[in-house]
PDB file of C-alpha atoms in Angstrom:
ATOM      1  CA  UNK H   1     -28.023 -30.927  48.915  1.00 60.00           C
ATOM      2  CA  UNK H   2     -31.012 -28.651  48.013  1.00 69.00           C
ATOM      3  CA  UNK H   3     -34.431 -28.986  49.231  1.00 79.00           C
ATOM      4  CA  UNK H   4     -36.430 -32.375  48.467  1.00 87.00           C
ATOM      5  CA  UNK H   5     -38.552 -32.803  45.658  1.00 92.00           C
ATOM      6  CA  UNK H   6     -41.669 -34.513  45.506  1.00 95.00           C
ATOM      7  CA  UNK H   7     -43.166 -35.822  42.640  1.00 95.00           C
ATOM      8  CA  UNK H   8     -47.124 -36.287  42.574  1.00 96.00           C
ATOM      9  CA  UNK H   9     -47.592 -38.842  39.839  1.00 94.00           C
ATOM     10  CA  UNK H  10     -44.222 -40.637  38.591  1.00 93.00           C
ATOM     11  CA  UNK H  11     -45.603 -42.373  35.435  1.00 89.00           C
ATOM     12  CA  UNK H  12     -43.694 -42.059  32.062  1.00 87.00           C
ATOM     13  CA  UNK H  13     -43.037 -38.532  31.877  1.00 88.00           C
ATOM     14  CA  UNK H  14     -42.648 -38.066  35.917  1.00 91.00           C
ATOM     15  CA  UNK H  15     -40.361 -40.837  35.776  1.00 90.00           C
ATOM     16  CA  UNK H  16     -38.109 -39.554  33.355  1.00 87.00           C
ATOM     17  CA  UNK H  17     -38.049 -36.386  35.180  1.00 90.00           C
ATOM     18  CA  UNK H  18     -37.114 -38.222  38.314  1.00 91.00           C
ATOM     19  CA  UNK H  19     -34.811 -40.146  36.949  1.00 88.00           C
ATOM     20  CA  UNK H  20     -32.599 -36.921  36.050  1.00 84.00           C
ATOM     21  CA  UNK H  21     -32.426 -35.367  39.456  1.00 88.00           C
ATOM     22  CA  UNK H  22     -31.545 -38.101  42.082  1.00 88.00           C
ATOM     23  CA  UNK H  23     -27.891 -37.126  41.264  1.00 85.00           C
ATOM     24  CA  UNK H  24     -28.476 -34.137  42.674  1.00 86.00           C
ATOM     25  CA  UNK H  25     -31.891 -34.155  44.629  1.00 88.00           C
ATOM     26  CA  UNK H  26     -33.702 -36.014  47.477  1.00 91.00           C
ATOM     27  CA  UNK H  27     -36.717 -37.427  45.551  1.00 93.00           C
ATOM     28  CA  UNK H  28     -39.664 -38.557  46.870  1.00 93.00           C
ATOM     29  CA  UNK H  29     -42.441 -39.847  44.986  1.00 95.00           C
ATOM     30  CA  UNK H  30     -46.805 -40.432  45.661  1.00 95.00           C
ATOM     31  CA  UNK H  31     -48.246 -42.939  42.895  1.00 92.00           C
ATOM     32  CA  UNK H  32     -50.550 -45.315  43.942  1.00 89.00           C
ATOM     33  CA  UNK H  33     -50.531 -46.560  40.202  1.00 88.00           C
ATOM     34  CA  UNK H  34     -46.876 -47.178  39.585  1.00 87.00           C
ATOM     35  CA  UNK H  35     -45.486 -50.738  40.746  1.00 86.00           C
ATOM     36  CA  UNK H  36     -41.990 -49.399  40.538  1.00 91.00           C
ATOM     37  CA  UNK H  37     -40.331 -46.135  40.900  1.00 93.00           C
ATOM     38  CA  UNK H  38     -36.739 -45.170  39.511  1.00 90.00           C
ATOM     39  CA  UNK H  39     -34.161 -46.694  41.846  1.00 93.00           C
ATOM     40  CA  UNK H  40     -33.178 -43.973  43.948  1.00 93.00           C
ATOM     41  CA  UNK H  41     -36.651 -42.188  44.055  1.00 94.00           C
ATOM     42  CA  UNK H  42     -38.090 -42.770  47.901  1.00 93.00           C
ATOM     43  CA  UNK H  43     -41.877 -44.204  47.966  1.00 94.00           C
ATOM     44  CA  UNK H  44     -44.328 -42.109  49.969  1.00 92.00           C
ATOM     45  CA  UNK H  45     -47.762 -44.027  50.840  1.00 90.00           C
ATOM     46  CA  UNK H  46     -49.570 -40.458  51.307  1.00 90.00           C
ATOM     47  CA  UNK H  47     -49.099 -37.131  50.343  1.00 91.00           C
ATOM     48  CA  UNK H  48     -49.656 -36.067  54.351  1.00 86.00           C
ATOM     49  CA  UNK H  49     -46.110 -38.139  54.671  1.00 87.00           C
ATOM     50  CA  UNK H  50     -44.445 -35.713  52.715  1.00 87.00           C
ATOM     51  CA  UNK H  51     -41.492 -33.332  54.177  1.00 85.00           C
ATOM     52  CA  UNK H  52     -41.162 -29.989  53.175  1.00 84.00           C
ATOM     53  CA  UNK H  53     -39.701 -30.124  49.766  1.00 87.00           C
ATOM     54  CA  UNK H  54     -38.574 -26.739  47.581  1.00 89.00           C
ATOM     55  CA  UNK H  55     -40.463 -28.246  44.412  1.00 94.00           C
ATOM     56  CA  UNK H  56     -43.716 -29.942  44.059  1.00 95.00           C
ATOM     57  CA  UNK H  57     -43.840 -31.790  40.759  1.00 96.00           C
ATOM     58  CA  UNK H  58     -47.483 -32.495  39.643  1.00 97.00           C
ATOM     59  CA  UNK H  59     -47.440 -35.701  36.382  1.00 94.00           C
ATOM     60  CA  UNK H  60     -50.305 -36.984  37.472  1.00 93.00           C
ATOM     61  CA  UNK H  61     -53.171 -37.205  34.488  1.00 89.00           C
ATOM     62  CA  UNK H  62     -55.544 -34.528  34.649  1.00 87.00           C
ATOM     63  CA  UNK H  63     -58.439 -36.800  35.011  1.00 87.00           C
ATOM     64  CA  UNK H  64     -57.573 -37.769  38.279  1.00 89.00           C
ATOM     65  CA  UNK H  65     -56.161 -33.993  39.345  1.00 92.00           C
ATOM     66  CA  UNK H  66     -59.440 -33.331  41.335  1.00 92.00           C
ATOM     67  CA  UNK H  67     -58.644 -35.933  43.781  1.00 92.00           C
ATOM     68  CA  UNK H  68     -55.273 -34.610  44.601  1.00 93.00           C
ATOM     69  CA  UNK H  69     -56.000 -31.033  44.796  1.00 94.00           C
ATOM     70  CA  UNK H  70     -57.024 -30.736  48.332  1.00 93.00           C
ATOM     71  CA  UNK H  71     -54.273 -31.474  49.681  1.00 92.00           C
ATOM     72  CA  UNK H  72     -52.000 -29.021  47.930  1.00 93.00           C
ATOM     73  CA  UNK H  73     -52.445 -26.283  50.073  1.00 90.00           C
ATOM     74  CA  UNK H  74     -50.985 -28.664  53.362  1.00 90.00           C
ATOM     75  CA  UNK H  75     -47.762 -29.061  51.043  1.00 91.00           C
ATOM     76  CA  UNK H  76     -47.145 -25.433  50.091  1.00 85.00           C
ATOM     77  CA  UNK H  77     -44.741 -23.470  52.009  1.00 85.00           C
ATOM     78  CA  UNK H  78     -42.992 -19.882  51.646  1.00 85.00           C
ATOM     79  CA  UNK H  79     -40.852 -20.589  48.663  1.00 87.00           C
ATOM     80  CA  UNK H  80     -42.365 -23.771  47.670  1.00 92.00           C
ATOM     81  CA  UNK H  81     -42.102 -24.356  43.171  1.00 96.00           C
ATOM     82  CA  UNK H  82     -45.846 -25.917  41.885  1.00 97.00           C
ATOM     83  CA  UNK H  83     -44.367 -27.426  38.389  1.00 97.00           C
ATOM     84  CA  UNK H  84     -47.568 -28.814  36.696  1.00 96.00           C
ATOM     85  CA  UNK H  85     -46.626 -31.119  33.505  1.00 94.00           C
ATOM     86  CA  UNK H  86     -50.444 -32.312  33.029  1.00 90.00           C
ATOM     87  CA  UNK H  87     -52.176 -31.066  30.220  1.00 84.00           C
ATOM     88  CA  UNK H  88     -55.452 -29.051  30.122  1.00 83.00           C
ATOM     89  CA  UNK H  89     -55.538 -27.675  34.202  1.00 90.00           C
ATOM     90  CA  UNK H  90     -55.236 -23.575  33.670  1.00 93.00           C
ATOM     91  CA  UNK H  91     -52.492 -21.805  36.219  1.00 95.00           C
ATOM     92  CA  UNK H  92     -56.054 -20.142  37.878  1.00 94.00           C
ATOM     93  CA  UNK H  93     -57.359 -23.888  39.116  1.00 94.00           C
ATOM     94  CA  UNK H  94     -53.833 -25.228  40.333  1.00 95.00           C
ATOM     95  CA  UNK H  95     -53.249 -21.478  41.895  1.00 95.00           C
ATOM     96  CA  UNK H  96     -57.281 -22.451  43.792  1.00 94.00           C
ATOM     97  CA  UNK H  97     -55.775 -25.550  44.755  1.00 94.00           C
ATOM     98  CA  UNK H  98     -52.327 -24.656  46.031  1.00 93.00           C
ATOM     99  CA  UNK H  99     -53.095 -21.053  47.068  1.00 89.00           C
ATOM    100  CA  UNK H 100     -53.563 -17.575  46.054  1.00 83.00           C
ATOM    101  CA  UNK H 101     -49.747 -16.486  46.885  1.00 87.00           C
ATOM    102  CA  UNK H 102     -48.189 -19.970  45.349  1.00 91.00           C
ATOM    103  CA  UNK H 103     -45.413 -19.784  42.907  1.00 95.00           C
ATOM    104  CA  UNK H 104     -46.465 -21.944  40.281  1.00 97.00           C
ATOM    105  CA  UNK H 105     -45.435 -23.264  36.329  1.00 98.00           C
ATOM    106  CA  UNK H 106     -47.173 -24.749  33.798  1.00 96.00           C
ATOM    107  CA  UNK H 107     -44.803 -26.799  31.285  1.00 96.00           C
ATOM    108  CA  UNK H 108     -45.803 -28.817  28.749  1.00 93.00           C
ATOM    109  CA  UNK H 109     -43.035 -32.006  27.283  1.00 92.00           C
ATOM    110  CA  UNK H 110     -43.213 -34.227  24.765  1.00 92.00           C
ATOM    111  CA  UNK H 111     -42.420 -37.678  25.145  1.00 89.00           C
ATOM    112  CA  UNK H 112     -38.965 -37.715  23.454  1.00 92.00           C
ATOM    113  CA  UNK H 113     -38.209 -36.109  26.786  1.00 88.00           C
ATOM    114  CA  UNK H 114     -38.220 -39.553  28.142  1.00 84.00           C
ATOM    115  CA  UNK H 115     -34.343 -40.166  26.638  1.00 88.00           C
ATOM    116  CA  UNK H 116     -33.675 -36.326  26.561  1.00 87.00           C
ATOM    117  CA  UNK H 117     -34.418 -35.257  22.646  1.00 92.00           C
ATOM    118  CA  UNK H 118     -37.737 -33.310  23.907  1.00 92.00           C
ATOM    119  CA  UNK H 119     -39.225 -30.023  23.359  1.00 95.00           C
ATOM    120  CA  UNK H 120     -41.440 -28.371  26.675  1.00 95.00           C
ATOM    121  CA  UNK H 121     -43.032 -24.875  26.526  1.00 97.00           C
ATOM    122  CA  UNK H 122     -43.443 -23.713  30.218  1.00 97.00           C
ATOM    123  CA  UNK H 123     -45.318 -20.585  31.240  1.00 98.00           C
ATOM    124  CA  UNK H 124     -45.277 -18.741  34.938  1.00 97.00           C
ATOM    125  CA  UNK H 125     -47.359 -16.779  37.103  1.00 95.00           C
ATOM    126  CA  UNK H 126     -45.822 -13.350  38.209  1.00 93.00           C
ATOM    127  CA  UNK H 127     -44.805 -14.418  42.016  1.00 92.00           C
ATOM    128  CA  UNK H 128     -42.533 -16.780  40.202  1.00 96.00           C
ATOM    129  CA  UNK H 129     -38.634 -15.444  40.517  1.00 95.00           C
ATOM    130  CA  UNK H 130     -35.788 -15.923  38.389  1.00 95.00           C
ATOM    131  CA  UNK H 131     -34.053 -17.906  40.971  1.00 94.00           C
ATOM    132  CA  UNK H 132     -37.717 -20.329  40.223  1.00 95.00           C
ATOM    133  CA  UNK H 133     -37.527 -20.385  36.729  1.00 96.00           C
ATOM    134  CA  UNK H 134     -33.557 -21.434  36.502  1.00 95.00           C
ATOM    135  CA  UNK H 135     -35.012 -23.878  38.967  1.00 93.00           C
ATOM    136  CA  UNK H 136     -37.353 -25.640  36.302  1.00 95.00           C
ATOM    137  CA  UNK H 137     -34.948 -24.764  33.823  1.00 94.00           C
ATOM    138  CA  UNK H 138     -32.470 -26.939  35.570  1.00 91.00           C
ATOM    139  CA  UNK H 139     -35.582 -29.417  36.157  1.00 91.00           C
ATOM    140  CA  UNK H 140     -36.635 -29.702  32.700  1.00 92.00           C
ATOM    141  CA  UNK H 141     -32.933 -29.522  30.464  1.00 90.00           C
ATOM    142  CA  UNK H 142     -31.798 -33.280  31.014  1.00 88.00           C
ATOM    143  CA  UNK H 143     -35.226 -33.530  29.027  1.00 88.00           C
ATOM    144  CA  UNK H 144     -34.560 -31.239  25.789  1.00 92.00           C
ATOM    145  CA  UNK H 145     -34.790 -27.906  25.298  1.00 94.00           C
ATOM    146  CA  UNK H 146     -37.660 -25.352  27.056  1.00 96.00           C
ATOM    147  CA  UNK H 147     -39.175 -22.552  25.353  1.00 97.00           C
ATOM    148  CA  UNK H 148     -40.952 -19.490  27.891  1.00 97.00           C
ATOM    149  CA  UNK H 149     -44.037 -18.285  27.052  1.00 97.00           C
ATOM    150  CA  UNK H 150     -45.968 -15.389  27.676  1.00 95.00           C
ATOM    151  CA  UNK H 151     -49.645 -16.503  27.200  1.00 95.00           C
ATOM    152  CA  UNK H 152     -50.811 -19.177  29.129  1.00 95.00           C
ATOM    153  CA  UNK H 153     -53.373 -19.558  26.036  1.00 92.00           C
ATOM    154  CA  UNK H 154     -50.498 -20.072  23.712  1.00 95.00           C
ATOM    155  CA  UNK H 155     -49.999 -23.654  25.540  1.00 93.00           C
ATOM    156  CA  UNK H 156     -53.295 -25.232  24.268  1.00 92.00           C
ATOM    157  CA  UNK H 157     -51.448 -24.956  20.240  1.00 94.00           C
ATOM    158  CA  UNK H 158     -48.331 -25.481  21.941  1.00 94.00           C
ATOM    159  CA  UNK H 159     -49.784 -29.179  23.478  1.00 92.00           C
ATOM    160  CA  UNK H 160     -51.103 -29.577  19.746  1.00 94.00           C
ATOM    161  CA  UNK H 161     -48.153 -29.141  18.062  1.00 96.00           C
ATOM    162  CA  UNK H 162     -45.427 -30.829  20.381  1.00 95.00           C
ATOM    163  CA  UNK H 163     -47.235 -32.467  22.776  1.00 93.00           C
ATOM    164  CA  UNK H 164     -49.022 -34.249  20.398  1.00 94.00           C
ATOM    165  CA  UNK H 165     -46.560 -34.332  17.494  1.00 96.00           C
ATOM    166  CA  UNK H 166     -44.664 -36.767  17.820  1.00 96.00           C
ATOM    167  CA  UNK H 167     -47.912 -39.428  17.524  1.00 97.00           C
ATOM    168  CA  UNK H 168     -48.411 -37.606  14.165  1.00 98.00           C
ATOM    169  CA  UNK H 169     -45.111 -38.578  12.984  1.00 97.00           C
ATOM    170  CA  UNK H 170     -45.756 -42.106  14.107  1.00 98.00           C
ATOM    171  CA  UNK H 171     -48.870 -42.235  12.221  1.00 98.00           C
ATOM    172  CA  UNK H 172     -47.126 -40.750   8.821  1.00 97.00           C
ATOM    173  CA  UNK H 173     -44.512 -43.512   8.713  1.00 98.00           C
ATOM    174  CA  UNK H 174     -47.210 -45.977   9.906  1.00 98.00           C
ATOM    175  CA  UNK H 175     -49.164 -45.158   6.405  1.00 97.00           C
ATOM    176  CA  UNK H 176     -45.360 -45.084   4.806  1.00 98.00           C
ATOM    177  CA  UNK H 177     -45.078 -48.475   5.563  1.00 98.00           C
ATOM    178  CA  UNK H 178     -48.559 -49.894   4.370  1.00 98.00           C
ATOM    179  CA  UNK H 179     -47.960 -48.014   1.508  1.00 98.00           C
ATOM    180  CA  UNK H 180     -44.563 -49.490   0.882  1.00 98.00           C
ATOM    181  CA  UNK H 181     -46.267 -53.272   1.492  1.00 98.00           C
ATOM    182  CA  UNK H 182     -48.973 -52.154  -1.252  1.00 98.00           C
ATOM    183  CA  UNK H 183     -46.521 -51.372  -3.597  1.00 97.00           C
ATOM    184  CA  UNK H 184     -44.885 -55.462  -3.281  1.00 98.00           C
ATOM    185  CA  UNK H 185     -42.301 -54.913   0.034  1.00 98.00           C
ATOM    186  CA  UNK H 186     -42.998 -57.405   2.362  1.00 98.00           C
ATOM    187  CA  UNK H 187     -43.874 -55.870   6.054  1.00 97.00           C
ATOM    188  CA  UNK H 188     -40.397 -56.423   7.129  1.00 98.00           C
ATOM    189  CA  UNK H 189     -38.840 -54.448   4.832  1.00 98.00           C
ATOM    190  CA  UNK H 190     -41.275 -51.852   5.069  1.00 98.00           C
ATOM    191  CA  UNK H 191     -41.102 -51.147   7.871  1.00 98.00           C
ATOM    192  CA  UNK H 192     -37.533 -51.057   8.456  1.00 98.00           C
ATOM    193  CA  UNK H 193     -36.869 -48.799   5.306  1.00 98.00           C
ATOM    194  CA  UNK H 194     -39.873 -46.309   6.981  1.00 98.00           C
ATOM    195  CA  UNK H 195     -39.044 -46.615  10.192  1.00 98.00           C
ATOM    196  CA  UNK H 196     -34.891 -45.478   9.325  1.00 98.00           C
ATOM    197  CA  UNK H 197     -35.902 -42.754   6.373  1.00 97.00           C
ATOM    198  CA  UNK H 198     -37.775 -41.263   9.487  1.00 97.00           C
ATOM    199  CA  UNK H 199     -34.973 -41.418  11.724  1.00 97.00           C
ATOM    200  CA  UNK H 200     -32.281 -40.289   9.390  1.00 97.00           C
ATOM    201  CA  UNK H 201     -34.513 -37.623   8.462  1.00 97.00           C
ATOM    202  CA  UNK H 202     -35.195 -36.167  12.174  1.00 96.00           C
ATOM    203  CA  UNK H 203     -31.574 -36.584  12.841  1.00 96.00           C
ATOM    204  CA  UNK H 204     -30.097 -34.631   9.349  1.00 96.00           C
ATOM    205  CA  UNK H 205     -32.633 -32.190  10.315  1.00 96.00           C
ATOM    206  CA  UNK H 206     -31.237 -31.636  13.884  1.00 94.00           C
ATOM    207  CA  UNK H 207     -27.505 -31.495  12.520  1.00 95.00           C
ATOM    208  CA  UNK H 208     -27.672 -29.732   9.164  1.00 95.00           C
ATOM    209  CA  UNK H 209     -27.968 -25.760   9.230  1.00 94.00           C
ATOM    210  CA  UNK H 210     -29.998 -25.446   6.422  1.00 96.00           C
ATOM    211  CA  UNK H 211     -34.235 -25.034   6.908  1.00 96.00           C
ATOM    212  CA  UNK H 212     -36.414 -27.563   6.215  1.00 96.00           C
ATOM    213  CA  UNK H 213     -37.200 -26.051   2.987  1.00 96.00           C
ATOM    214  CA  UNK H 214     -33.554 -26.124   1.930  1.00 97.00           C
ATOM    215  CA  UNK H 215     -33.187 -30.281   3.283  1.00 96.00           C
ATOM    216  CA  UNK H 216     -36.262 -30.970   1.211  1.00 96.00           C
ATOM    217  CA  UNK H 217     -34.685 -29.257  -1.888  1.00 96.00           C
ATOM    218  CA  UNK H 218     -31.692 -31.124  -1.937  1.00 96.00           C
ATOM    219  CA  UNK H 219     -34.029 -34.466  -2.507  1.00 95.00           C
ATOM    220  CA  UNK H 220     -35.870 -33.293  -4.485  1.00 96.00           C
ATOM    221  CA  UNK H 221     -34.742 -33.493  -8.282  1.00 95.00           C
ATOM    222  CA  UNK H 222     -36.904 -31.518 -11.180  1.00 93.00           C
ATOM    223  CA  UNK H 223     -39.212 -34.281 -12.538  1.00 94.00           C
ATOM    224  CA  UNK H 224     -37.741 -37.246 -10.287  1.00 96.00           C
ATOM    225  CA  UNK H 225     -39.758 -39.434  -8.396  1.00 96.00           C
ATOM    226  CA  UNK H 226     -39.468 -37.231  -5.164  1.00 96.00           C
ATOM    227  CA  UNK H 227     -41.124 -34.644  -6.990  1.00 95.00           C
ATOM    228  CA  UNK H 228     -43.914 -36.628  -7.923  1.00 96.00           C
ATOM    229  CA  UNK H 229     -44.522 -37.749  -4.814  1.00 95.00           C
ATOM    230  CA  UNK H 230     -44.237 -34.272  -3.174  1.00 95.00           C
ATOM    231  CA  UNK H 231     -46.598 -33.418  -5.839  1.00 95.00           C
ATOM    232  CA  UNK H 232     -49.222 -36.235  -4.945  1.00 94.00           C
ATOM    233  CA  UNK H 233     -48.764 -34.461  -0.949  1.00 94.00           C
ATOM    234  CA  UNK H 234     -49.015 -31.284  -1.996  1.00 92.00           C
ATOM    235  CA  UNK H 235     -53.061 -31.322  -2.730  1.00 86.00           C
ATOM    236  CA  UNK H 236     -53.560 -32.153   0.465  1.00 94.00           C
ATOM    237  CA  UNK H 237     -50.757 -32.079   3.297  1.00 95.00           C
ATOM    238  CA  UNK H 238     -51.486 -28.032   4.843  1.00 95.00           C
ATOM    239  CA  UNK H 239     -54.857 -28.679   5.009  1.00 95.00           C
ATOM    240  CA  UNK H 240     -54.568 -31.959   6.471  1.00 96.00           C
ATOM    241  CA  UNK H 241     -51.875 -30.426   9.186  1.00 96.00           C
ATOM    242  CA  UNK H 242     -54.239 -27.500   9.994  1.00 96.00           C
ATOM    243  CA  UNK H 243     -56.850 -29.328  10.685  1.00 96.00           C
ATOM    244  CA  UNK H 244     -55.208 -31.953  12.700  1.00 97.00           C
ATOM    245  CA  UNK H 245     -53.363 -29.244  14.856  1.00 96.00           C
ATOM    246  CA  UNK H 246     -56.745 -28.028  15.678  1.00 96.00           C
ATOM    247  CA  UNK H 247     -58.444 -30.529  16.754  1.00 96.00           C
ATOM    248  CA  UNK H 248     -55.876 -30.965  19.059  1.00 93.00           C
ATOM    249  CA  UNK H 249     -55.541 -27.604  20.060  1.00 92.00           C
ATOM    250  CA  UNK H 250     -59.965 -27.572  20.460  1.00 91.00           C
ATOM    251  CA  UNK H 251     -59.771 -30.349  22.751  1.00 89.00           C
ATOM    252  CA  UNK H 252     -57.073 -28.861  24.808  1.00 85.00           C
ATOM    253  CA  UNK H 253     -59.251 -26.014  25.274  1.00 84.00           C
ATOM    254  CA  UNK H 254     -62.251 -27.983  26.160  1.00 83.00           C
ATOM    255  CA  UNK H 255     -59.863 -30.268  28.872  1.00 74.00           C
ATOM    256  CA  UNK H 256     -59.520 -26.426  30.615  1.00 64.00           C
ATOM    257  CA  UNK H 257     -63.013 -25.976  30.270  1.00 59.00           C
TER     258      UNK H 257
END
């Protein structure tokens, strides 16, 4: 069996993560916060308990990173993976945490990871190998696809985009739905025609070839009432996205700040 792999923080996102490799990993787990752990993830009451493990999963928030960080230098060893999932803490403070030499990835999921339909960017410093990264590709595929990125910068649009995307979708079919009960539907039905359209949607999306363009097209009859509605978004739905996207993407900057 390969080497451990201990995950600091084992919350939503850690948890699925976990979840995925006790098949095929010894996982132990530090999370003072969690009440349970995924059956088959081992319990450690300290970090200082820890064995030497080949990959060091940090999913704790980053509000609370500063109290861990001291004691990532004890758990590094020759070869040792840092895979950071939290948002907002740059490669340079975990690589001042963990050390100078440390191999270390920053990857940011979404939280359709959780049942494996996410999307995570991930980005490396240079003393990571290619034996490392098929490591956190390995790590991070049970969870959706990964995307490698050059720029470390690139991350804070990429947390704004995915990261964050999915709550804008929520929020969309939320407004669906009240508009649906303004226009006579009762909330039930409302919501359950909103709540399907969007899943259908995503879904025909993921299996059809065609673009989005093309998907939105075929609705879309000359004059219909698709058209008129597309119309009524049309005044205001790129603005609306840019500006959302960075807001996100300005606070993501100001969480590495």
């Amino acid at each position: 069996m390969p080497d451990p792999v201990l995950m600091i923080g084992c919350g939503r996102m850690g948890g699925a993560i976990a979840r995925t490799l006790v098949a095929s990993h010894r996982v132990l787990a530090f999370d003072p916060h969690a009440a349970e752990l995924p059956a088959g993830v081992e319990r450690l009451s300290a970090l200082a308990d820890a064995p030497c493990c080949g990959t060091i999963i940090l999913a704790v928030k980053p509000q609370t990173f500063a109290t861990i960080a001291p004691e990532l230098a004890a758990l590094a060893r020759p070869g040792t993976l840092f895979l950071s999932i939290m948002a907002g803490i740059p490669l340079a403070r975990l690589a001042a945490a963990a050390g100078a030499d440390a191999s270390i990835v920053r990857a940011m999921p979404n939280t359709p990871a959780a049942i494996g339909h996410g999307i995570s960017a991930a980005v490396a410093l240079p003393a990571v190998t290619q034996a490392q990264r098929a490591a956190v590709d390995r790590i991070l595929h049970p969870a959706g696809a990964l995307l490698w990125l050059e720029r470390e910068g690139d991350l804070d649009a990429v947390t704004a985009l995915s990261g964050s995307g999915p709550a804008y979708f929520f929020r969309f079919t939320e407004a669906l739905i009240r508009a649906g009960i303004a226009e006579g539907l009762d909330g039930v039905t409302a919501t359950r025609l909103a709540r399907q359209t969007f899943i259908g949607a995503a879904r025909l999306a993921e299996v059809e070839s065609a673009g989005l363009d093309e998907l939105r097209r075929q609705v879309t009859s000359p004059g219909g009432t698709t058209a008129a509605g597309l119309g009524a978004m049309e005044e205001t739905i790129d603005t609306l996205a840019g500006q959302v996207v960075q807001a996100a993407a300005a606070r993501s900057r100001e969480l590495v700040g």
